[in-house]
Amino acid sequence: MTAATEATPSTTPPTTAAAPDGGAVAAPALGGLPEVPCPRELSTGDARELTRVFFERLRSLEEGTREYQYVRGTLIEMNISLVNFAARPFRDRPGGPENEDIVQVGIIGLIKAIDRYDPDRNTRFTTLAVPYITGEIKRHFRDTTWAVRVPRRLQEQRLVLARATEELTSETDHAPTPAELAAHLGLTEDEVREGLVAANGYSTQSLDAPQQSESGGGTPAGGQPARSLADTVGDLDPALEAVEDRQALAPLLAGLDERSTRILQLRFGEEMTQAEIGEEVGLSQMHVSRVLARTLESLREEMLHD
């Protein structure tokens, strides 16, 4: 069926049309408009011609009325193909949303284009609609697909760095250094490094995900299950907290007399009791206790004083 044939006034208007919110709206009696029972199934040429006709009628209707809602909803339905066309390059992006989500976001851009289109400008509707749809999809990727939110400046810089990396790699046959990227883009090395670090926030990997083996498989040689990244991350070592104290204590211990040093070694090195230490060094248990208390108090005061 041609556009001219469809444009013939019909006394039986379509029974329903899709509203912008996705619901069905009963079609009011609108003389002079063609019947469009399946707006989404129109050919490209028919959709373009009927879009012009419906826009002419839309401008004469009062916003908010049933008639206005029907014409506007039909325009949306007739131009869903534009959304599918504009969304195609975005569907295979890593970390991106599902295809249906991209289409829904693109429809928002289509609705904005319909509300802003002015037929008196003598420009095709597609000229305005495609940039609106593409812009809405890009905005969605920018605002929702980053695992870690970074400033928009760094989000855009990530794309610039990615393109520059591809160009330099094809020219030099090796991954470019930050210095080479900076020279190519006219940026400082610090700006390039900042962009590269920010790009790491685009996607994340679970700490529980098994790591890939060197051959690319999920199971390393030997048949053992692959370890997760969390299994390879080190934990806090309690002994590290004592390193500073040991370094500070070493010169103080070196300054002790031989007997005090021997008693400390037997008590804390060999974990002997005071009675056993007394038998070893020829002192009473009480004397050993006094030497230990005096030595420890002296060491404590010197460490706190330093």
CSV table of C-alpha atoms in Angstrom, one decimal:
chain,number,residue,atom,x,y,z
A,1,MET,CA,0.0,0.0,0.0
A,2,THR,CA,1.4,3.4,-1.0
A,3,ALA,CA,1.6,6.5,1.2
A,4,ALA,CA,-0.9,8.2,-1.2
A,5,THR,CA,-3.4,5.4,-0.8
A,6,GLU,CA,-3.0,5.3,3.0
A,7,ALA,CA,-3.5,9.1,3.2
A,8,THR,CA,-7.0,8.8,1.9
A,9,PRO,CA,-9.5,10.0,4.6
A,10,SER,CA,-11.0,7.1,6.4
A,11,THR,CA,-14.4,7.0,8.2
A,12,THR,CA,-13.2,4.2,10.4
A,13,PRO,CA,-10.2,5.3,12.4
A,14,PRO,CA,-7.9,2.8,14.1
A,15,THR,CA,-9.2,1.5,17.4
A,16,THR,CA,-6.1,2.0,19.5
A,17,ALA,CA,-2.7,3.6,19.4
A,18,ALA,CA,0.3,3.4,21.8
A,19,ALA,CA,0.7,6.2,24.3
A,20,PRO,CA,4.1,7.6,25.2
A,21,ASP,CA,4.0,5.7,28.4
A,22,GLY,CA,3.4,2.4,26.6
A,23,GLY,CA,-0.3,2.1,27.2
A,24,ALA,CA,-3.0,1.9,24.6
A,25,VAL,CA,-5.1,4.9,23.8
A,26,ALA,CA,-8.4,4.7,22.1
A,27,ALA,CA,-8.2,6.6,18.8
A,28,PRO,CA,-10.6,9.5,18.6
A,29,ALA,CA,-12.4,10.5,15.5
A,30,LEU,CA,-10.0,12.5,13.4
A,31,GLY,CA,-11.2,13.3,10.0
A,32,GLY,CA,-8.5,13.7,7.3
A,33,LEU,CA,-6.0,11.3,8.9
A,34,PRO,CA,-5.3,7.9,7.3
A,35,GLU,CA,-6.0,4.7,9.2
A,36,VAL,CA,-2.7,3.2,10.6
A,37,PRO,CA,-3.7,-0.1,12.3
A,38,CYS,CA,0.0,-1.3,12.7
A,39,PRO,CA,2.3,1.8,12.8
A,40,ARG,CA,5.4,-0.3,13.6
A,41,GLU,CA,5.0,-2.4,10.5
A,42,LEU,CA,5.1,0.5,8.0
A,43,SER,CA,7.8,0.5,5.4
A,44,THR,CA,10.4,3.3,5.7
A,45,GLY,CA,9.0,5.3,2.8
A,46,ASP,CA,5.4,5.1,4.1
A,47,ALA,CA,6.5,5.9,7.6
A,48,ARG,CA,8.3,9.0,6.4
A,49,GLU,CA,5.3,10.3,4.4
A,50,LEU,CA,2.8,9.6,7.1
A,51,THR,CA,5.1,11.2,9.7
A,52,ARG,CA,4.8,14.4,7.7
A,53,VAL,CA,1.0,14.2,7.6
A,54,PHE,CA,0.7,13.4,11.3
A,55,PHE,CA,3.0,16.3,12.2
A,56,GLU,CA,0.8,18.7,10.2
A,57,ARG,CA,-2.2,17.6,12.2
A,58,LEU,CA,-0.3,17.5,15.6
A,59,ARG,CA,0.5,21.2,15.4
A,60,SER,CA,-3.2,22.1,15.1
A,61,LEU,CA,-4.3,20.1,18.2
A,62,GLU,CA,-4.3,21.3,21.7
A,63,GLU,CA,-1.7,19.6,23.9
A,64,GLY,CA,-3.2,17.2,26.5
A,65,THR,CA,-6.3,16.3,24.6
A,66,ARG,CA,-7.2,12.7,23.5
A,67,GLU,CA,-6.7,13.7,19.9
A,68,TYR,CA,-3.2,15.1,20.6
A,69,GLN,CA,-2.3,12.1,22.6
A,70,TYR,CA,-3.4,9.7,19.8
A,71,VAL,CA,-1.5,11.6,17.0
A,72,ARG,CA,1.6,11.9,19.2
A,73,GLY,CA,1.5,8.2,20.2
A,74,THR,CA,1.1,7.1,16.5
A,75,LEU,CA,4.1,9.3,15.5
A,76,ILE,CA,6.2,7.5,18.2
A,77,GLU,CA,5.1,4.0,17.0
A,78,MET,CA,5.7,4.9,13.3
A,79,ASN,CA,9.3,5.9,14.1
A,80,ILE,CA,10.5,3.1,16.3
A,81,SER,CA,12.5,1.9,13.4
A,82,LEU,CA,14.7,5.0,13.8
A,83,VAL,CA,15.4,3.9,17.4
A,84,ASN,CA,16.4,0.4,16.3
A,85,PHE,CA,18.7,1.9,13.7
A,86,ALA,CA,20.4,4.3,16.0
A,87,ALA,CA,20.7,1.7,18.8
A,88,ARG,CA,22.4,-0.9,16.7
A,89,PRO,CA,26.0,0.3,17.2
A,90,PHE,CA,25.6,0.3,21.0
A,91,ARG,CA,24.2,-3.2,21.5
A,92,ASP,CA,27.5,-5.1,21.7
A,93,ARG,CA,29.3,-2.7,24.0
A,94,PRO,CA,31.0,-4.5,26.9
A,95,GLY,CA,29.2,-3.8,30.2
A,96,GLY,CA,26.3,-2.2,28.4
A,97,PRO,CA,22.6,-2.8,29.1
A,98,GLU,CA,20.4,-5.3,27.4
A,99,ASN,CA,19.1,-4.5,23.9
A,100,GLU,CA,15.6,-3.9,25.1
A,101,ASP,CA,16.9,-1.3,27.7
A,102,ILE,CA,18.8,0.5,24.9
A,103,VAL,CA,15.7,0.7,22.8
A,104,GLN,CA,13.6,2.1,25.7
A,105,VAL,CA,16.2,4.7,26.3
A,106,GLY,CA,16.3,5.6,22.6
A,107,ILE,CA,12.5,6.0,22.7
A,108,ILE,CA,13.0,8.8,25.2
A,109,GLY,CA,15.2,10.6,22.7
A,110,LEU,CA,12.6,10.0,20.0
A,111,ILE,CA,9.8,11.5,22.2
A,112,LYS,CA,12.0,14.6,22.8
A,113,ALA,CA,12.6,14.9,19.1
A,114,ILE,CA,8.9,14.7,18.3
A,115,ASP,CA,8.1,17.4,20.9
A,116,ARG,CA,10.7,19.7,19.5
A,117,TYR,CA,10.3,19.2,15.8
A,118,ASP,CA,9.0,22.1,13.8
A,119,PRO,CA,7.8,21.2,10.2
A,120,ASP,CA,8.1,24.9,9.2
A,121,ARG,CA,11.9,24.5,9.2
A,122,ASN,CA,11.7,22.3,6.1
A,123,THR,CA,14.0,19.7,7.5
A,124,ARG,CA,13.4,16.0,7.6
A,125,PHE,CA,12.3,14.6,10.9
A,126,THR,CA,15.1,12.0,10.8
A,127,THR,CA,17.7,14.8,10.7
A,128,LEU,CA,16.5,15.9,14.2
A,129,ALA,CA,15.5,12.6,15.6
A,130,VAL,CA,18.6,10.5,15.1
A,131,PRO,CA,21.0,12.9,17.0
A,132,TYR,CA,18.4,13.1,19.9
A,133,ILE,CA,18.1,9.3,20.1
A,134,THR,CA,21.9,8.7,19.9
A,135,GLY,CA,22.5,11.4,22.5
A,136,GLU,CA,20.0,9.9,24.9
A,137,ILE,CA,21.6,6.5,24.5
A,138,LYS,CA,25.1,7.9,25.0
A,139,ARG,CA,23.9,9.8,28.1
A,140,HIS,CA,22.5,6.5,29.5
A,141,PHE,CA,25.8,4.8,29.0
A,142,ARG,CA,27.7,7.7,30.6
A,143,ASP,CA,25.4,7.8,33.7
A,144,THR,CA,24.6,4.2,34.4
A,145,THR,CA,27.2,1.8,32.9
A,146,TRP,CA,30.3,2.9,34.8
A,147,ALA,CA,31.1,0.6,37.7
A,148,VAL,CA,32.7,3.6,39.5
A,149,ARG,CA,31.4,7.0,38.9
A,150,VAL,CA,34.0,9.4,37.6
A,151,PRO,CA,33.7,13.0,36.3
A,152,ARG,CA,32.3,13.5,32.8
A,153,ARG,CA,35.6,15.0,31.7
A,154,LEU,CA,37.4,11.7,32.5
A,155,GLN,CA,34.6,9.6,30.9
A,156,GLU,CA,35.1,11.5,27.7
A,157,GLN,CA,38.9,11.4,28.0
A,158,ARG,CA,38.6,7.6,28.2
A,159,LEU,CA,37.1,7.5,24.7
A,160,VAL,CA,39.8,9.8,23.4
A,161,LEU,CA,42.6,7.7,24.8
A,162,ALA,CA,41.0,4.5,23.5
A,163,ARG,CA,40.9,5.9,19.9
A,164,ALA,CA,44.5,7.3,20.2
A,165,THR,CA,45.7,3.9,21.5
A,166,GLU,CA,44.2,2.1,18.5
A,167,GLU,CA,45.8,4.6,16.1
A,168,LEU,CA,49.2,4.5,17.7
A,169,THR,CA,49.1,0.7,18.0
A,170,SER,CA,48.4,0.3,14.3
A,171,GLU,CA,51.2,2.7,13.4
A,172,THR,CA,53.9,1.4,15.8
A,173,ASP,CA,52.9,-2.2,16.3
A,174,HIS,CA,53.2,-1.9,20.1
A,175,ALA,CA,51.0,-0.5,22.9
A,176,PRO,CA,51.8,3.2,23.2
A,177,THR,CA,53.3,4.6,26.4
A,178,PRO,CA,51.8,7.4,28.4
A,179,ALA,CA,54.5,9.7,26.9
A,180,GLU,CA,53.5,8.7,23.3
A,181,LEU,CA,49.8,9.2,24.0
A,182,ALA,CA,50.5,12.6,25.6
A,183,ALA,CA,52.6,13.7,22.5
A,184,HIS,CA,49.9,12.4,20.1
A,185,LEU,CA,47.0,14.2,21.9
A,186,GLY,CA,48.8,17.3,23.0
A,187,LEU,CA,48.3,16.5,26.7
A,188,THR,CA,50.6,16.2,29.7
A,189,GLU,CA,51.7,12.8,30.9
A,190,ASP,CA,49.9,13.4,34.2
A,191,GLU,CA,46.6,14.0,32.3
A,192,VAL,CA,47.1,10.8,30.3
A,193,ARG,CA,47.8,8.8,33.4
A,194,GLU,CA,44.8,10.3,35.2
A,195,GLY,CA,42.6,9.2,32.2
A,196,LEU,CA,44.1,5.7,32.1
A,197,VAL,CA,43.5,5.3,35.9
A,198,ALA,CA,39.9,6.5,35.5
A,199,ALA,CA,39.3,4.1,32.7
A,200,ASN,CA,39.8,1.2,35.1
A,201,GLY,CA,36.5,2.3,36.8
A,202,TYR,CA,34.4,1.5,33.7
A,203,SER,CA,34.0,-2.2,34.6
A,204,THR,CA,34.9,-4.3,37.6
A,205,GLN,CA,35.4,-8.0,38.2
A,206,SER,CA,34.2,-9.9,41.3
A,207,LEU,CA,36.9,-10.9,43.7
A,208,ASP,CA,35.2,-14.3,43.8
A,209,ALA,CA,35.5,-14.9,40.0
A,210,PRO,CA,38.0,-17.6,39.1
A,211,GLN,CA,41.1,-16.3,37.4
A,212,GLN,CA,42.0,-17.3,33.9
A,213,SER,CA,44.9,-19.6,33.4
A,214,GLU,CA,47.8,-18.6,31.2
A,215,SER,CA,46.4,-20.7,28.3
A,216,GLY,CA,43.0,-18.9,28.6
A,217,GLY,CA,41.1,-21.7,30.2
A,218,GLY,CA,39.3,-21.6,33.5
A,219,THR,CA,41.2,-24.6,35.0
A,220,PRO,CA,45.0,-24.5,35.4
A,221,ALA,CA,47.4,-27.3,34.7
A,222,GLY,CA,47.1,-30.3,37.1
A,223,GLY,CA,43.3,-30.3,37.1
A,224,GLN,CA,43.1,-28.1,40.2
A,225,PRO,CA,40.2,-25.6,40.3
A,226,ALA,CA,41.2,-22.0,39.4
A,227,ARG,CA,41.7,-19.7,42.4
A,228,SER,CA,39.7,-16.6,42.7
A,229,LEU,CA,41.3,-13.2,43.0
A,230,ALA,CA,40.3,-13.0,46.6
A,231,ASP,CA,42.4,-16.1,47.3
A,232,THR,CA,45.6,-14.4,46.0
A,233,VAL,CA,45.1,-11.1,47.9
A,234,GLY,CA,47.3,-10.9,50.9
A,235,ASP,CA,46.0,-10.3,54.4
A,236,LEU,CA,47.3,-8.1,57.2
A,237,ASP,CA,50.3,-9.5,58.9
A,238,PRO,CA,50.0,-9.0,62.7
A,239,ALA,CA,53.8,-9.2,63.0
A,240,LEU,CA,54.2,-6.0,60.9
A,241,GLU,CA,52.8,-4.0,63.8
A,242,ALA,CA,55.8,-5.0,65.9
A,243,VAL,CA,58.4,-4.1,63.4
A,244,GLU,CA,58.7,-0.5,64.4
A,245,ASP,CA,58.9,-1.4,68.1
A,246,ARG,CA,61.6,-4.0,67.4
A,247,GLN,CA,63.7,-1.5,65.5
A,248,ALA,CA,63.4,1.0,68.3
A,249,LEU,CA,64.1,-1.6,71.0
A,250,ALA,CA,67.2,-3.1,69.4
A,251,PRO,CA,69.7,-0.3,70.4
A,252,LEU,CA,68.3,-0.2,73.9
A,253,LEU,CA,68.8,-3.9,74.4
A,254,ALA,CA,72.4,-3.5,73.1
A,255,GLY,CA,73.1,-1.1,75.9
A,256,LEU,CA,72.0,-3.5,78.7
A,257,ASP,CA,74.6,-5.3,81.0
A,258,GLU,CA,75.3,-8.9,80.4
A,259,ARG,CA,73.2,-10.2,83.3
A,260,SER,CA,70.1,-8.3,82.4
A,261,THR,CA,70.4,-9.4,78.8
A,262,ARG,CA,70.8,-13.0,79.9
A,263,ILE,CA,67.7,-12.9,82.1
A,264,LEU,CA,65.6,-11.3,79.4
A,265,GLN,CA,66.8,-14.0,76.9
A,266,LEU,CA,65.9,-16.8,79.3
A,267,ARG,CA,62.5,-15.3,80.2
A,268,PHE,CA,61.2,-14.2,76.8
A,269,GLY,CA,63.4,-16.2,74.4
A,270,GLU,CA,63.3,-19.6,76.1
A,271,GLU,CA,60.1,-18.9,78.1
A,272,MET,CA,61.6,-20.1,81.4
A,273,THR,CA,60.0,-19.4,84.7
A,274,GLN,CA,61.6,-17.1,87.2
A,275,ALA,CA,62.5,-20.0,89.5
A,276,GLU,CA,64.3,-21.8,86.5
A,277,ILE,CA,66.1,-18.6,85.6
A,278,GLY,CA,67.3,-18.2,89.2
A,279,GLU,CA,68.8,-21.7,89.1
A,280,GLU,CA,70.4,-20.9,85.7
A,281,VAL,CA,72.1,-17.6,86.8
A,282,GLY,CA,72.6,-18.4,90.5
A,283,LEU,CA,70.0,-15.9,91.9
A,284,SER,CA,66.9,-16.2,94.0
A,285,GLN,CA,63.5,-16.1,92.3
A,286,MET,CA,62.8,-12.8,94.1
A,287,HIS,CA,66.1,-11.3,92.9
A,288,VAL,CA,65.3,-12.4,89.3
A,289,SER,CA,61.8,-10.8,89.6
A,290,ARG,CA,63.3,-7.5,90.7
A,291,VAL,CA,65.9,-7.5,87.9
A,292,LEU,CA,63.2,-8.2,85.3
A,293,ALA,CA,60.9,-5.5,86.6
A,294,ARG,CA,63.7,-2.9,86.8
A,295,THR,CA,65.0,-3.8,83.3
A,296,LEU,CA,61.5,-3.7,81.7
A,297,GLU,CA,60.6,-0.4,83.3
A,298,SER,CA,63.8,1.1,82.1
A,299,LEU,CA,63.3,0.0,78.5
A,300,ARG,CA,59.7,1.2,78.6
A,301,GLU,CA,60.6,4.6,79.8
A,302,GLU,CA,63.4,5.0,77.2
A,303,MET,CA,61.1,3.9,74.3
A,304,LEU,CA,58.3,6.3,75.4
A,305,HIS,CA,60.8,9.1,75.9
A,306,ASP,CA,62.1,8.7,72.3
